[in-house]
Coordinates of C-alpha atoms in Angstrom, one line a residue:
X1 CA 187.0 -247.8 49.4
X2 CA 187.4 -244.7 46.5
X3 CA 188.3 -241.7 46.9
X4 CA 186.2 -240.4 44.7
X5 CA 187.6 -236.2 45.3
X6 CA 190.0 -235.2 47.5
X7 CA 189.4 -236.7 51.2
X8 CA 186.0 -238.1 49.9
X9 CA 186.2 -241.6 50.2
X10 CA 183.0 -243.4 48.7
X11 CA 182.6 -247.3 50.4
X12 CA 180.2 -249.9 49.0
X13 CA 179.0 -252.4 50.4
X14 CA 176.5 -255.1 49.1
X15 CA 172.6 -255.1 50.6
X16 CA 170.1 -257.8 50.2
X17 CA 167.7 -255.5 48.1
X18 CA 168.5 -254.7 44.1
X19 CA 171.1 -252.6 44.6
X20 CA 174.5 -252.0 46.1
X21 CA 174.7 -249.2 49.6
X22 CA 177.2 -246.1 48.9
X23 CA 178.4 -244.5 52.0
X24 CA 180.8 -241.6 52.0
X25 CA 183.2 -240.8 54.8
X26 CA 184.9 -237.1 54.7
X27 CA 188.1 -237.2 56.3
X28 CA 188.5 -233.9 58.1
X29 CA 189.7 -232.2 61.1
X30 CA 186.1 -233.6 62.2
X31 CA 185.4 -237.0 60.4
X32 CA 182.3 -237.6 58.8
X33 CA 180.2 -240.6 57.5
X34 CA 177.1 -240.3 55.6
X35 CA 174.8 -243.2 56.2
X36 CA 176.4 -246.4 57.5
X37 CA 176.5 -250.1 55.7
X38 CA 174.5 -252.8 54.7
X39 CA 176.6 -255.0 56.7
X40 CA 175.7 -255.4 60.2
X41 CA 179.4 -255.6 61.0
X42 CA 180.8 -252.6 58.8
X43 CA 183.5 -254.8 58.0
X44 CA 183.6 -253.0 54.3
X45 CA 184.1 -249.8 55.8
X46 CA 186.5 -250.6 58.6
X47 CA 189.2 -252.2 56.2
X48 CA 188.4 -249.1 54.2
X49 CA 189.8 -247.0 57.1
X50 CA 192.8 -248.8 58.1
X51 CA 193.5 -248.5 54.2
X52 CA 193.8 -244.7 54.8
X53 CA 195.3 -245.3 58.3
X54 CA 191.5 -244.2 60.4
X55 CA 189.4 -246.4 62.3
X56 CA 186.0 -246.3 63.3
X57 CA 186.9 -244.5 66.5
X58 CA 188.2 -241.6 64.5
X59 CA 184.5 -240.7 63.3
X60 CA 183.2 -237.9 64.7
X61 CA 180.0 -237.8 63.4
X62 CA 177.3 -240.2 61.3
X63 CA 174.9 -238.0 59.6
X64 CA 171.4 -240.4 58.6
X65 CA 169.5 -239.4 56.0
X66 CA 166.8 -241.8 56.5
X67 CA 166.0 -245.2 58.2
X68 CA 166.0 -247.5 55.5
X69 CA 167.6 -251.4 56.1
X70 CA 170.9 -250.5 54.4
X71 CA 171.6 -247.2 55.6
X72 CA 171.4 -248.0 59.8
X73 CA 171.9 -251.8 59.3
X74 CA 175.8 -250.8 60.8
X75 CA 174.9 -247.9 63.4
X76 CA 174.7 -249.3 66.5
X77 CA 178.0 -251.4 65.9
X78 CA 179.5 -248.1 64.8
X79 CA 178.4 -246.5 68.0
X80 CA 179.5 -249.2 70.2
X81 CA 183.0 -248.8 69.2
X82 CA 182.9 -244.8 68.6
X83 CA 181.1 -244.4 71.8
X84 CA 182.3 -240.5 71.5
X85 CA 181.1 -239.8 67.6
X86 CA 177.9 -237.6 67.1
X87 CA 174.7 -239.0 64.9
X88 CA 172.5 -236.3 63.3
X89 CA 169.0 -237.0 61.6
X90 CA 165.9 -235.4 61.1
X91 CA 163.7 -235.5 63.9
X92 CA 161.4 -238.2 62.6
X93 CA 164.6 -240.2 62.2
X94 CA 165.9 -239.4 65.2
X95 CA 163.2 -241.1 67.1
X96 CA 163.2 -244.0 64.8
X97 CA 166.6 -244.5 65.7
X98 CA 166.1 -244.2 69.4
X99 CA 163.1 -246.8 69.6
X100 CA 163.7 -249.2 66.2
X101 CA 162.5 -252.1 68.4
X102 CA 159.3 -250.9 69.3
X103 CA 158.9 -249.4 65.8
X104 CA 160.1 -252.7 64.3
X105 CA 157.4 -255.1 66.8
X106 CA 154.8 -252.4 65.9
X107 CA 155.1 -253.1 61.8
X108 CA 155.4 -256.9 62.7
X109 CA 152.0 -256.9 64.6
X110 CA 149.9 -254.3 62.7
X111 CA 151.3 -255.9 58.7
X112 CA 151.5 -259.6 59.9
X113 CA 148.5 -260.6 57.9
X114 CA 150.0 -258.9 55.0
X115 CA 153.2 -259.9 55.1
X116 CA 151.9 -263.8 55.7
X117 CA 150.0 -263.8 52.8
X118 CA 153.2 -264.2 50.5
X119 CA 155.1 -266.9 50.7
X120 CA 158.4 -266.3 51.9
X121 CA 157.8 -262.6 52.4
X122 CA 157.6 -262.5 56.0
X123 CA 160.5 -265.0 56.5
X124 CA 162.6 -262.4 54.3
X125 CA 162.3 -259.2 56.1
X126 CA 161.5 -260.7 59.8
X127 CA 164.8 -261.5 59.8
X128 CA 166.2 -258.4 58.2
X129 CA 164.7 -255.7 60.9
X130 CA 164.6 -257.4 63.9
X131 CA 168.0 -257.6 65.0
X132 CA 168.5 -253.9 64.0
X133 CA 169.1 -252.3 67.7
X134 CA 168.3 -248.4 68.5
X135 CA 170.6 -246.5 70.1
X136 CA 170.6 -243.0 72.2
X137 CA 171.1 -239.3 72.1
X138 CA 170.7 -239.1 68.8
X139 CA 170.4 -235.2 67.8
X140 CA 168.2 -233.0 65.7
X141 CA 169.5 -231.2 62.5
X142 CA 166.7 -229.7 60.3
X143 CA 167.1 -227.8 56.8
X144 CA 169.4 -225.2 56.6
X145 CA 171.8 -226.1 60.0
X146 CA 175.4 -226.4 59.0
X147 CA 177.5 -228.5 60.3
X148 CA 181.3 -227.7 60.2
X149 CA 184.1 -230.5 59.7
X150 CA 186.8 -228.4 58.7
X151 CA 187.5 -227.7 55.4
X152 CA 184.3 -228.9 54.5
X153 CA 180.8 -227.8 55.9
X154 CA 177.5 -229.2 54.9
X155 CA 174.0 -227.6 54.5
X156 CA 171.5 -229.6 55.6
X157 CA 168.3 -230.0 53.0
X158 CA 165.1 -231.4 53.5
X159 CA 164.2 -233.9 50.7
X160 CA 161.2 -236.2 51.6
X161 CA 159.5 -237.9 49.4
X162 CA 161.0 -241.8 48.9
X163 CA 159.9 -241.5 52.3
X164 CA 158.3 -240.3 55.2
X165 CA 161.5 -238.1 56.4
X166 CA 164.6 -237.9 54.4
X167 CA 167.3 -235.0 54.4
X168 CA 170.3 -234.6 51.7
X169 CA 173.7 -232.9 52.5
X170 CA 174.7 -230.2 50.4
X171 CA 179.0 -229.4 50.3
X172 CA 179.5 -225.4 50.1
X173 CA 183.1 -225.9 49.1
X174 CA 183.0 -228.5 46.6
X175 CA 179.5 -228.2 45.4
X176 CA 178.4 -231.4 46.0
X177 CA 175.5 -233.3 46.9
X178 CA 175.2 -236.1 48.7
X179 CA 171.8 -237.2 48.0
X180 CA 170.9 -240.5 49.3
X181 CA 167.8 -242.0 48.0
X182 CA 166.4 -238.7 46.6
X183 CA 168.1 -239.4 43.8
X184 CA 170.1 -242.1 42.4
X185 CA 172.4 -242.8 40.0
X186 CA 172.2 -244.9 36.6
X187 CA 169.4 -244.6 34.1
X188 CA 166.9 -245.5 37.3
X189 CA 164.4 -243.3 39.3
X190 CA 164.1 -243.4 43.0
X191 CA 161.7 -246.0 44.5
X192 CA 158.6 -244.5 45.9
X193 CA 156.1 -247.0 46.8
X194 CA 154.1 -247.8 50.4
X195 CA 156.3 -249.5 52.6
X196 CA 155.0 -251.6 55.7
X197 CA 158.6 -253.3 56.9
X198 CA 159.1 -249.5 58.3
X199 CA 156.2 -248.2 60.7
X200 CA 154.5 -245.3 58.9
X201 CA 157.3 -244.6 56.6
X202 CA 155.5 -244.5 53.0
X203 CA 156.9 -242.6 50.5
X204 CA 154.9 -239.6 49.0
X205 CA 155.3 -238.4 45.3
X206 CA 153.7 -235.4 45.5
X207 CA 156.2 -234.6 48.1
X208 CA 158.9 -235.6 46.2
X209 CA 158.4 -234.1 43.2
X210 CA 158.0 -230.9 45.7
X211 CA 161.4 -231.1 46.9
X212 CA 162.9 -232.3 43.4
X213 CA 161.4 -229.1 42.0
X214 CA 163.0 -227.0 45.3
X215 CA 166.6 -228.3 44.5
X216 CA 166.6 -228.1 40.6
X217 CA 165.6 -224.0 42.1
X218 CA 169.0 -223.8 44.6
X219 CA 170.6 -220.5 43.7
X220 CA 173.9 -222.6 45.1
X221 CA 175.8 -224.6 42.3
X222 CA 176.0 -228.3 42.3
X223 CA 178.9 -229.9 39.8
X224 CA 178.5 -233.3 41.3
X225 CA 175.5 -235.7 43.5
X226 CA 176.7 -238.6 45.1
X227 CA 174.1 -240.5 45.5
X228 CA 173.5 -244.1 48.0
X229 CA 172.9 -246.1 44.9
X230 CA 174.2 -245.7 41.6
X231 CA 177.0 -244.0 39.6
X232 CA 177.8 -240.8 40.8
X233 CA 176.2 -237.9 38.9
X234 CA 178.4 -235.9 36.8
X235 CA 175.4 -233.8 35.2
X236 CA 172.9 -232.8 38.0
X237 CA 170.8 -230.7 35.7
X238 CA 170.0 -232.9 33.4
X239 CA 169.2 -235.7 35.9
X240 CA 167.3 -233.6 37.3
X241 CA 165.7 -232.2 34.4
X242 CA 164.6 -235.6 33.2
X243 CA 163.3 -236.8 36.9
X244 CA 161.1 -233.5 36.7
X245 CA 159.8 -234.5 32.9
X246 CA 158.9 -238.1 33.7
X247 CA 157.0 -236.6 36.5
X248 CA 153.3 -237.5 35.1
X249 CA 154.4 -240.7 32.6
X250 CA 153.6 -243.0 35.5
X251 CA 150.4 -241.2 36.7
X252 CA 149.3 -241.3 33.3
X253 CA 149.4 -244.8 32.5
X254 CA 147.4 -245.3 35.6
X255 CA 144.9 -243.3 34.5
X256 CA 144.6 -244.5 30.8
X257 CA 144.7 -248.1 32.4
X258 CA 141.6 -246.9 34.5
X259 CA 139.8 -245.1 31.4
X260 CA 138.7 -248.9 30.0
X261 CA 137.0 -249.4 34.0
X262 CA 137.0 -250.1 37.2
X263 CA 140.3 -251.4 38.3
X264 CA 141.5 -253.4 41.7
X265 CA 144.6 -252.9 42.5
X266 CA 146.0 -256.1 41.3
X267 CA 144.3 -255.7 38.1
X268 CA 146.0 -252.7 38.2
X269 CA 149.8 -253.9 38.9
X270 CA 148.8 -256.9 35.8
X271 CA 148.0 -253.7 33.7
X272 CA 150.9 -251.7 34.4
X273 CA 153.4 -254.4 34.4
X274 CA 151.8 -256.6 31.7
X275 CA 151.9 -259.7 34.1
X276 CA 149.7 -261.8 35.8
X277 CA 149.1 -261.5 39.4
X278 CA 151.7 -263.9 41.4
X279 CA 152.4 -264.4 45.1
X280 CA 155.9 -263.5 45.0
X281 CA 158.2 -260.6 47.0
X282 CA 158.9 -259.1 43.5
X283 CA 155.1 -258.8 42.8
X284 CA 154.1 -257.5 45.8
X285 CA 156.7 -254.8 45.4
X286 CA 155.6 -253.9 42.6
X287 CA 152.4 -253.4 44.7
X288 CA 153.7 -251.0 46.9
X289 CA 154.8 -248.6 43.9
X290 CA 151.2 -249.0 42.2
X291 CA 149.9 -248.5 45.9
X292 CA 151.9 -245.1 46.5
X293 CA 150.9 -243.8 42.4
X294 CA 147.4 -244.7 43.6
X295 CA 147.8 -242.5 46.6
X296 CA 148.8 -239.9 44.8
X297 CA 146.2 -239.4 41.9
X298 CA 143.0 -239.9 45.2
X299 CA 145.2 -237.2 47.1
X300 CA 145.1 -235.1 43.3
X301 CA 141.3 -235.7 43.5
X302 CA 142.0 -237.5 40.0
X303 CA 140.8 -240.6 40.8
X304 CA 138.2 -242.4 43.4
X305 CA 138.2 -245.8 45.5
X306 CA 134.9 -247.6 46.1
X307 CA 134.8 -250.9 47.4
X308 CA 138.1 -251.9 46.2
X309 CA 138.3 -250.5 43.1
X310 CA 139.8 -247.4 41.6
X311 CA 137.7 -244.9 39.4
X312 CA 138.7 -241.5 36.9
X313 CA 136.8 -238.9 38.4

């Protein structure tokens, strides 16, 4: 656990997908924690508290920025032993939250052929999701509510786009922030890409590039993002600056990929990635982001599907 400013404490903890979960607890006259852990017993974050003399009863409130794996994996173990702290999400998220098992046998039924069809896929994220629990009274914040901890208040700010529903917090006193999946740290953009492990949950670029363009506008200053992956950002408007100009690189290869013919999808991921189709987890991620680029250009009107393959209009 780091304090990473004044009673900002940043806790990782490791997750079974590329890259490592940062959660940040605000220790305040209300207690805060943004996200929870990978872990499905925080243990991570609870030797982090009793290294700053808190425990998990001592959080007043878990704010959730979205539903992914890594950032609810802890929640209902948090809840059990706060019984009395407060979770916030979005109200797409807050539903999730409330019903994961129905949402979780729904993606299992309706993606089952999918998610058979690569060896070892089904046997890796079956068991990842199902023993996630929901949990109750979950309550509504949309953008622009504030919620006050103390010293510290946060702005709530929609940011969708790496998925369905996802919201950011922004810190009015130390102009910070935290921005979860919208944007990440390290030389790496944020994942966008079709995901079926999470019913009706795909990411949208169009949307995100929306909201990336609405926070590089904020009249309020930001000196620092902390995001769930990653270094923490210690120039926000050039990161910003260079997610914004790498905004149609991707699109573009599709399309110049697509200006020699016809393409199927998996002609298109052997294209774009200069490899030949295998049934593996890593290729069939790779699937999802070609999948969510291809959604993008037929919602643009820039390209068509017929019969499987992709056209330039």
């Amino acid at each position: 656990m780091l304090e990473v400013i004044k009673n900002i404490y940043q806790i990782k903890s490791e997750s079974p997908f590329r890259y490592p979960m940062n959660t940040y607890f605000i220790d305040d006259e209300k207690s805060c924690l943004i996200d929870t852990s990978a872990e499905e017993v925080p243990r991570t974050l609870i030797k982090g508290l009793e290294a700053i003399g808190r425990s998990l009863v001592d959080i007043n409130y878990v704010l959730i920025s979205h539903v992914h794996y890594e950032h609810v994996r802890s929640l209902a173990y948090i809840k059990e032993h706060a019984p009395n702290c407060r979770v916030l999400a979005s109200p797409r998220n807050a539903d999730y939250l409330m019903n994961f098992e129905k949402y979780t046998k729904l993606v299992f039924q309706k993606y089952r052929e999918e998610l058979h069809a690569i060896p070892g896929l089904y046997e890796f994220y079956h068991p990842l999701f199902t023993p996630i629990k929901s949990i109750q009274n979950v309550e509504v914040i949309k953008e622009g509510d504030l919620i006050s901890l103390g010293n510290h208040t946060l702005e709530v700010i929609e940011t969708s786009g790496h998925c369905t529903e996802e919201i950011s917090f922004y810190c009015q006193q130390n102009h910070i922030l935290f921005s979860s999946d919208f944007i990440i740290g390290d030389a790496i953009e944020t994942w966008i890409a079709t995901i079926p492990v999470i019913y009706d949950y795909n990411g949208d670029r169009k949307k995100y590039l929306a909201n990336l363009q609405k926070i590089a506008n904020m009249k309020e200053r930001f000196d620092l993002i902390y995001p769930a992956h990653g270094a923490i950002i210690s120039n926000p408007k050039e990161k910003i600056e260079s997610l914004l100009s790498m905004k149609s690189k991707a699109p573009n290869r599709i399309l110049k990929i697509l200006g020699s013919g016809p393409k199927t999808l998996i002609e298109l991921v052997e294209h774009f990635f200069g490899k030949k189709y295998e049934k593996t987890r890593k290729f069939y991620n790779s699937s999802r982001m070609i999948r969510a680029l291809l959604n993008y250009l037929l919602e643009e009107g820039r390209i068509t599907k017929k019969d499987n393959h992709y056209f330039i209009i």
